[in-house]
CSV table of C-alpha atoms in Angstrom, one decimal:
chain,number,residue,atom,x,y,z
A,15,MET,CA,186.9,-20.9,-123.2
A,16,ALA,CA,184.6,-23.0,-125.4
A,17,THR,CA,181.9,-25.6,-124.7
A,18,ILE,CA,182.6,-29.0,-126.4
A,19,LEU,CA,180.3,-32.0,-126.5
A,20,THR,CA,181.9,-35.4,-127.0
A,21,LEU,CA,180.2,-38.5,-128.0
A,22,THR,CA,181.7,-41.9,-127.2
A,23,ALA,CA,179.2,-44.5,-128.2
A,24,ASN,CA,181.3,-47.5,-127.1
A,25,PRO,CA,183.3,-46.3,-124.1
A,26,LEU,CA,185.1,-48.6,-121.7
A,27,VAL,CA,186.6,-48.7,-118.2
A,28,ASP,CA,190.2,-49.1,-118.9
A,29,HIS,CA,192.7,-50.7,-116.6
A,30,LEU,CA,196.3,-49.5,-117.3
A,31,THR,CA,199.5,-50.9,-115.9
A,32,ALA,CA,203.2,-50.7,-116.6
A,33,GLY,CA,204.8,-54.2,-116.8
A,34,ARG,CA,205.8,-56.9,-119.1
A,35,ILE,CA,203.2,-59.6,-119.7
A,36,ALA,CA,204.3,-63.2,-120.3
A,37,GLY,CA,202.2,-65.7,-122.1
A,38,ASN,CA,201.0,-68.9,-120.4
A,39,ALA,CA,202.0,-67.5,-117.0
A,40,VAL,CA,200.5,-65.8,-114.0
A,41,ASN,CA,201.6,-62.2,-114.2
A,42,ARG,CA,201.7,-60.1,-111.0
A,43,ILE,CA,201.8,-56.3,-111.4
A,44,GLY,CA,202.1,-53.6,-108.8
A,45,HIS,CA,199.2,-51.3,-109.7
A,46,PHE,CA,196.3,-50.7,-112.1
A,47,THR,CA,195.3,-47.2,-113.1
A,48,THR,CA,191.6,-47.0,-113.9
A,49,LEU,CA,190.4,-44.5,-116.4
A,50,ALA,CA,187.5,-43.6,-118.6
A,51,GLY,CA,188.4,-45.0,-122.0
A,52,GLY,CA,187.4,-44.3,-125.6
A,53,LYS,CA,188.3,-41.7,-128.2
A,54,GLY,CA,185.7,-39.1,-127.2
A,55,LEU,CA,186.6,-39.3,-123.5
A,56,ASN,CA,190.3,-39.2,-124.3
A,57,MET,CA,189.8,-36.0,-126.3
A,58,GLY,CA,187.6,-34.6,-123.6
A,59,ARG,CA,190.1,-35.2,-120.9
A,60,VAL,CA,192.7,-33.2,-122.8
A,61,LEU,CA,190.3,-30.4,-123.6
A,62,ALA,CA,189.2,-30.1,-119.9
A,63,ARG,CA,192.9,-29.8,-119.0
A,64,HIS,CA,193.0,-26.8,-121.3
A,65,GLY,CA,190.2,-25.1,-119.4
A,66,HIS,CA,187.2,-25.9,-121.7
A,67,ARG,CA,183.8,-27.0,-120.6
A,68,VAL,CA,183.4,-30.5,-121.8
A,69,ILE,CA,180.1,-32.5,-121.8
A,70,ALA,CA,180.5,-36.2,-122.3
A,71,THR,CA,177.7,-38.3,-123.6
A,72,GLY,CA,177.4,-41.9,-124.9
A,73,PHE,CA,176.1,-45.2,-123.6
A,74,ALA,CA,177.0,-46.5,-120.1
A,75,GLY,CA,175.4,-49.4,-118.2
A,76,GLY,CA,175.6,-51.3,-115.0
A,77,PRO,CA,178.1,-50.7,-112.1
A,78,GLU,CA,180.8,-50.2,-114.8
A,79,GLY,CA,178.7,-47.5,-116.3
A,80,ASP,CA,178.5,-45.8,-112.9
A,81,LEU,CA,182.3,-46.0,-112.5
A,82,LEU,CA,182.7,-44.6,-116.0
A,83,ALA,CA,180.6,-41.6,-115.0
A,84,SER,CA,182.6,-41.1,-111.8
A,85,LEU,CA,185.9,-41.3,-113.7
A,86,THR,CA,184.7,-38.9,-116.3
A,87,ALA,CA,183.7,-36.3,-113.6
A,88,ALA,CA,187.0,-36.7,-111.9
A,89,ASP,CA,188.7,-35.8,-115.2
A,90,GLY,CA,186.9,-32.5,-115.2
A,91,MET,CA,184.1,-33.3,-117.6
A,92,GLU,CA,180.4,-33.3,-117.2
A,93,PRO,CA,179.0,-36.9,-117.6
A,94,ALA,CA,175.7,-37.1,-119.5
A,95,PHE,CA,175.6,-40.7,-120.4
A,96,VAL,CA,172.5,-42.7,-121.4
A,97,PRO,CA,172.0,-45.8,-119.2
A,98,THR,CA,171.8,-49.2,-121.0
A,99,ALA,CA,170.7,-52.6,-119.8
A,100,ALA,CA,174.0,-54.1,-120.9
A,101,ARG,CA,177.0,-53.1,-118.8
A,102,THR,CA,179.8,-50.9,-120.0
A,103,ARG,CA,182.7,-52.9,-121.4
A,104,ILE,CA,186.1,-53.1,-119.7
A,105,GLY,CA,189.7,-53.4,-121.0
A,106,PHE,CA,193.2,-54.1,-119.8
A,107,ILE,CA,196.4,-52.6,-121.2
A,108,ALA,CA,199.9,-53.5,-120.1
A,109,ILE,CA,202.7,-51.2,-121.2
A,110,ASP,CA,206.3,-52.6,-121.2
A,111,PRO,CA,208.2,-49.8,-119.4
A,112,GLU,CA,211.4,-50.8,-121.3
A,113,GLY,CA,209.9,-49.9,-124.6
A,114,GLY,CA,208.9,-53.4,-125.6
A,115,GLY,CA,205.4,-52.5,-126.8
A,116,SER,CA,202.0,-53.1,-125.2
A,117,THR,CA,199.5,-55.9,-124.6
A,118,ALA,CA,195.8,-55.0,-124.7
A,119,VAL,CA,192.7,-57.1,-123.9
A,120,LEU,CA,189.4,-55.3,-124.8
A,121,GLU,CA,185.9,-56.5,-124.7
A,122,HIS,CA,183.6,-56.0,-127.6
A,123,GLY,CA,180.6,-53.7,-127.3
A,124,SER,CA,177.4,-54.9,-125.9
A,125,THR,CA,173.8,-54.9,-127.3
A,126,VAL,CA,172.1,-51.5,-127.5
A,127,THR,CA,168.3,-51.5,-128.0
A,128,GLN,CA,166.5,-49.2,-130.4
A,129,ALA,CA,164.8,-47.5,-127.4
A,130,GLU,CA,168.3,-46.8,-125.9
A,131,MET,CA,169.4,-45.4,-129.3
A,132,GLY,CA,166.3,-43.1,-129.4
A,133,THR,CA,167.1,-41.9,-125.9
A,134,LEU,CA,170.7,-41.1,-126.8
A,135,MET,CA,169.5,-39.0,-129.8
A,136,GLN,CA,167.0,-37.2,-127.6
A,137,ARG,CA,169.8,-36.5,-125.0
A,138,PHE,CA,172.2,-35.4,-127.8
A,139,ARG,CA,169.7,-32.9,-129.3
A,140,ALA,CA,169.1,-31.4,-125.8
A,141,LEU,CA,172.8,-31.1,-125.1
A,142,LEU,CA,173.6,-29.2,-128.4
A,143,THR,CA,172.3,-25.9,-127.1
A,144,GLY,CA,175.3,-23.5,-126.5
A,145,VAL,CA,177.9,-26.0,-127.8
A,146,ASP,CA,180.8,-24.7,-129.9
A,147,LEU,CA,182.1,-28.0,-131.3
A,148,VAL,CA,181.0,-31.7,-131.3
A,149,LEU,CA,183.7,-34.4,-131.2
A,150,VAL,CA,182.6,-37.9,-132.1
A,151,GLY,CA,185.1,-40.7,-131.6
A,152,GLY,CA,185.5,-44.4,-131.9
A,153,SER,CA,183.4,-47.4,-132.7
A,154,VAL,CA,179.8,-48.2,-131.9
A,155,PRO,CA,178.9,-51.0,-129.5
A,156,HIS,CA,176.4,-52.9,-131.7
A,157,GLU,CA,175.2,-53.1,-135.3
A,158,THR,CA,171.9,-51.5,-134.1
A,159,CYS,CA,173.9,-48.3,-133.9
A,160,ASN,CA,175.3,-48.2,-137.4
A,161,GLY,CA,173.3,-45.1,-138.4
A,162,LEU,CA,174.2,-43.2,-135.2
A,163,TYR,CA,176.9,-40.9,-136.6
A,164,ARG,CA,174.9,-40.0,-139.6
A,165,GLN,CA,172.0,-39.0,-137.4
A,166,VAL,CA,174.3,-37.0,-135.1
A,167,LEU,CA,175.7,-35.1,-138.1
A,168,ASP,CA,172.2,-34.3,-139.3
A,169,GLN,CA,171.3,-32.9,-135.8
A,170,CYS,CA,174.5,-30.8,-135.7
A,171,ALA,CA,173.7,-29.4,-139.1
A,172,LEU,CA,170.2,-28.4,-138.0
A,173,ALA,CA,171.8,-26.7,-134.9
A,174,SER,CA,174.6,-25.1,-137.0
A,175,VAL,CA,177.2,-26.8,-134.8
A,176,THR,CA,180.5,-28.0,-136.3
A,177,CYS,CA,181.0,-31.8,-135.9
A,178,TRP,CA,184.3,-33.7,-136.3
A,179,VAL,CA,184.3,-37.4,-136.5
A,180,ASP,CA,187.2,-39.8,-135.8
A,181,ALA,CA,185.8,-43.3,-136.5
A,182,TYR,CA,185.9,-46.2,-138.9
A,183,GLY,CA,183.9,-49.0,-140.4
A,184,VAL,CA,180.3,-49.0,-141.5
A,185,VAL,CA,179.3,-46.2,-139.2
A,186,MET,CA,182.0,-44.0,-140.7
A,187,ASP,CA,181.1,-44.9,-144.2
A,188,GLU,CA,177.5,-43.9,-143.4
A,189,ALA,CA,178.6,-40.6,-142.0
A,190,LEU,CA,180.7,-39.8,-145.1
A,191,GLY,CA,177.8,-40.7,-147.4
A,192,GLY,CA,175.1,-38.8,-145.6
A,193,ALA,CA,173.6,-35.4,-146.4
A,194,ASN,CA,175.8,-33.7,-143.8
A,195,PRO,CA,179.3,-35.2,-143.8
A,196,PRO,CA,181.8,-34.4,-141.1
A,197,ALA,CA,183.7,-31.1,-141.2
A,198,LEU,CA,186.8,-33.0,-140.3
A,199,CYS,CA,188.0,-36.6,-140.1
A,200,LYS,CA,191.3,-38.0,-138.8
A,201,PRO,CA,191.7,-41.6,-140.1
A,202,ASN,CA,195.0,-43.5,-139.6
A,203,LYS,CA,196.6,-45.2,-142.6
A,204,GLN,CA,194.8,-48.5,-141.9
A,205,GLU,CA,191.4,-46.9,-141.6
A,206,TYR,CA,192.0,-44.7,-144.7
A,207,GLY,CA,192.4,-47.9,-146.7
A,208,LYS,CA,192.9,-48.2,-150.4
A,209,ASN,CA,189.8,-46.2,-151.5
A,210,GLY,CA,190.8,-42.7,-150.5
A,211,ARG,CA,188.0,-41.1,-152.6
A,212,ARG,CA,185.4,-42.2,-150.0
A,213,TRP,CA,186.9,-39.6,-147.6
A,214,LEU,CA,186.4,-36.7,-150.1
A,215,PRO,CA,183.1,-35.5,-148.6
A,216,ALA,CA,184.9,-34.5,-145.4
A,217,ARG,CA,185.8,-30.8,-145.8
A,218,GLU,CA,189.1,-31.4,-143.9
A,219,LEU,CA,191.2,-34.5,-143.5
A,220,HIS,CA,194.2,-35.4,-141.3
A,221,LEU,CA,195.8,-38.7,-142.3
A,222,SER,CA,198.1,-40.1,-139.6
A,223,ASP,CA,200.6,-43.0,-139.8
A,224,GLY,CA,201.9,-43.7,-136.3
A,225,ALA,CA,205.0,-41.6,-135.5
A,226,ASN,CA,205.4,-40.7,-139.2
A,227,GLU,CA,204.2,-37.5,-140.8
A,228,ILE,CA,200.5,-36.5,-140.9
A,229,LYS,CA,199.1,-35.5,-144.3
A,230,VAL,CA,196.6,-32.7,-144.1
A,231,ARG,CA,194.0,-31.7,-146.6
A,232,HIS,CA,192.5,-28.3,-145.6
A,233,PRO,CA,190.5,-25.7,-147.5
A,234,GLU,CA,193.5,-23.4,-147.3
A,235,GLY,CA,195.9,-26.0,-148.8
A,236,ARG,CA,197.7,-29.3,-148.2
A,237,PHE,CA,200.4,-29.8,-145.7
A,238,ARG,CA,202.9,-32.4,-144.4
A,239,VAL,CA,203.2,-32.2,-140.6
A,240,ILE,CA,206.3,-33.9,-139.2
A,241,PRO,CA,206.0,-34.6,-135.5
A,242,PRO,CA,208.9,-34.3,-133.1
A,243,GLU,CA,211.0,-37.3,-132.3
A,244,VAL,CA,210.3,-38.7,-128.8
A,245,GLU,CA,211.1,-41.9,-127.0
A,246,ALA,CA,207.7,-43.6,-127.4
A,247,ARG,CA,206.4,-45.4,-124.4
A,248,ASN,CA,202.7,-45.7,-125.1
A,249,PRO,CA,201.1,-44.5,-128.4
A,250,VAL,CA,197.6,-45.3,-127.3
A,251,GLY,CA,195.5,-42.2,-127.5
A,252,SER,CA,198.0,-40.1,-129.3
A,253,GLY,CA,195.6,-39.5,-132.2
A,254,ASP,CA,193.0,-38.4,-129.8
A,255,CYS,CA,195.4,-35.9,-128.2
A,256,TYR,CA,196.3,-34.6,-131.7
A,257,LEU,CA,192.6,-33.9,-132.4
A,258,ALA,CA,191.9,-32.4,-129.0
A,259,ALA,CA,194.9,-30.1,-129.3
A,260,LEU,CA,193.8,-29.1,-132.8
A,261,ALA,CA,190.3,-28.3,-131.5
A,262,HIS,CA,191.8,-26.2,-128.7
A,263,ALA,CA,194.1,-24.3,-131.1
A,264,ARG,CA,191.3,-23.6,-133.5
A,265,LEU,CA,188.8,-22.6,-130.9
A,266,THR,CA,191.2,-20.2,-129.4
A,267,GLY,CA,192.1,-18.6,-132.7
A,268,MET,CA,195.6,-19.7,-133.5
A,269,PRO,CA,196.8,-19.4,-137.1
A,270,LEU,CA,196.5,-22.6,-139.1
A,271,ILE,CA,200.2,-23.5,-139.1
A,272,GLU,CA,200.3,-23.0,-135.4
A,273,GLN,CA,197.2,-25.2,-135.0
A,274,LEU,CA,199.0,-28.0,-136.8
A,275,ARG,CA,202.1,-27.6,-134.8
A,276,TYR,CA,200.2,-27.6,-131.5
A,277,ALA,CA,198.3,-30.8,-132.5
A,278,ALA,CA,201.4,-32.7,-133.6
A,279,ALA,CA,203.2,-31.8,-130.4
A,280,ALA,CA,200.3,-33.1,-128.4
A,281,GLY,CA,200.3,-36.4,-130.1
A,282,ALA,CA,204.0,-36.8,-129.5
A,283,ALA,CA,203.7,-35.7,-125.9
A,284,ASN,CA,201.2,-38.4,-125.2
A,285,ALA,CA,203.3,-41.1,-126.9
A,286,ALA,CA,206.2,-40.2,-124.6
A,287,ARG,CA,204.2,-41.1,-121.5
A,288,ILE,CA,202.7,-44.4,-120.1
A,289,ASP,CA,199.4,-42.9,-119.1
A,290,ILE,CA,196.7,-42.1,-121.8
A,291,ALA,CA,195.5,-38.5,-122.7
A,292,ARG,CA,196.7,-37.0,-119.5
A,293,ILE,CA,199.0,-34.4,-121.0
A,294,ALA,CA,198.9,-30.8,-119.9
A,295,PRO,CA,199.5,-27.7,-122.0
A,296,ALA,CA,203.0,-27.4,-120.7
A,297,ASP,CA,203.8,-30.9,-122.1
A,298,ILE,CA,202.7,-29.8,-125.5
A,299,ARG,CA,204.5,-26.4,-125.5
A,300,ALA,CA,207.7,-28.2,-124.7
A,301,LEU,CA,207.7,-29.9,-128.1
A,302,ILE,CA,206.1,-27.3,-130.4
A,303,ASP,CA,209.5,-26.0,-131.7
A,304,ASP,CA,210.4,-29.4,-132.9
A,305,VAL,CA,207.3,-29.8,-135.2
A,306,GLN,CA,207.7,-29.1,-138.9
A,307,VAL,CA,204.8,-28.0,-141.2
A,308,ILE,CA,205.6,-28.2,-144.9
A,309,PRO,CA,203.2,-27.0,-147.6
A,310,ALA,CA,202.6,-29.9,-150.0
A,311,ALA,CA,201.7,-30.1,-153.7
A,312,GLU,CA,198.0,-30.2,-154.5
């Protein structure tokens, strides 16, 4: 199996529960599941369940940062976080078990100093040795980190390691406009925005739209990927599962069409569950036959 390095610059300790939340009321629930949150960690959790070696880096501070590292290790990954003076953020997500949607409360990221940024880049460069793929996911915690993904891509280019980026905002624009743009990006429809041309530097693009079809631009052609229909319970993390499954399929040598089918099945499998990015290969395989991949006009 492969060695994958994930970067989650703005992780969080997530608290997940199943229950309907009422406004202006005291809500009592039975149980919270605590998990390491953030796009890179969601992707890493899925890849670890496929047997890959996953190294997880990013910022982590305070007791919450210690908990994040423990949760990451429990998920089969190797935590390699950089400590920060500011504590790691926390979040709460309540999923209505009867299909009534979800309620999320998430903290913003905290301040990161230039010294901490420098330490992360040193750690990242050291971790690149022997890595087959880098997966960068999510937001950055503070404006001091706006150039982070561009720097990461430059380091990956120097080390001849492929880097995929799933992000948005200023940090994504800088990554696309740098000397070494991402090999692959996976924006959703909102992140893609009205100016699609800004995504052209990415060699490969996967444009998602919730449970609707994914539009793929690949060097071998363009494709429409139609996911299987499932009873959606919690869509959070489905895009991360799609990208993780795509990485697994590509790293293990599946043909392109099978890669796309495997990825779409993973996203749907996650949406059908209440937990986040805890799908297993068997969950994905159960849905593969229901995925359609249609060549699209250039």
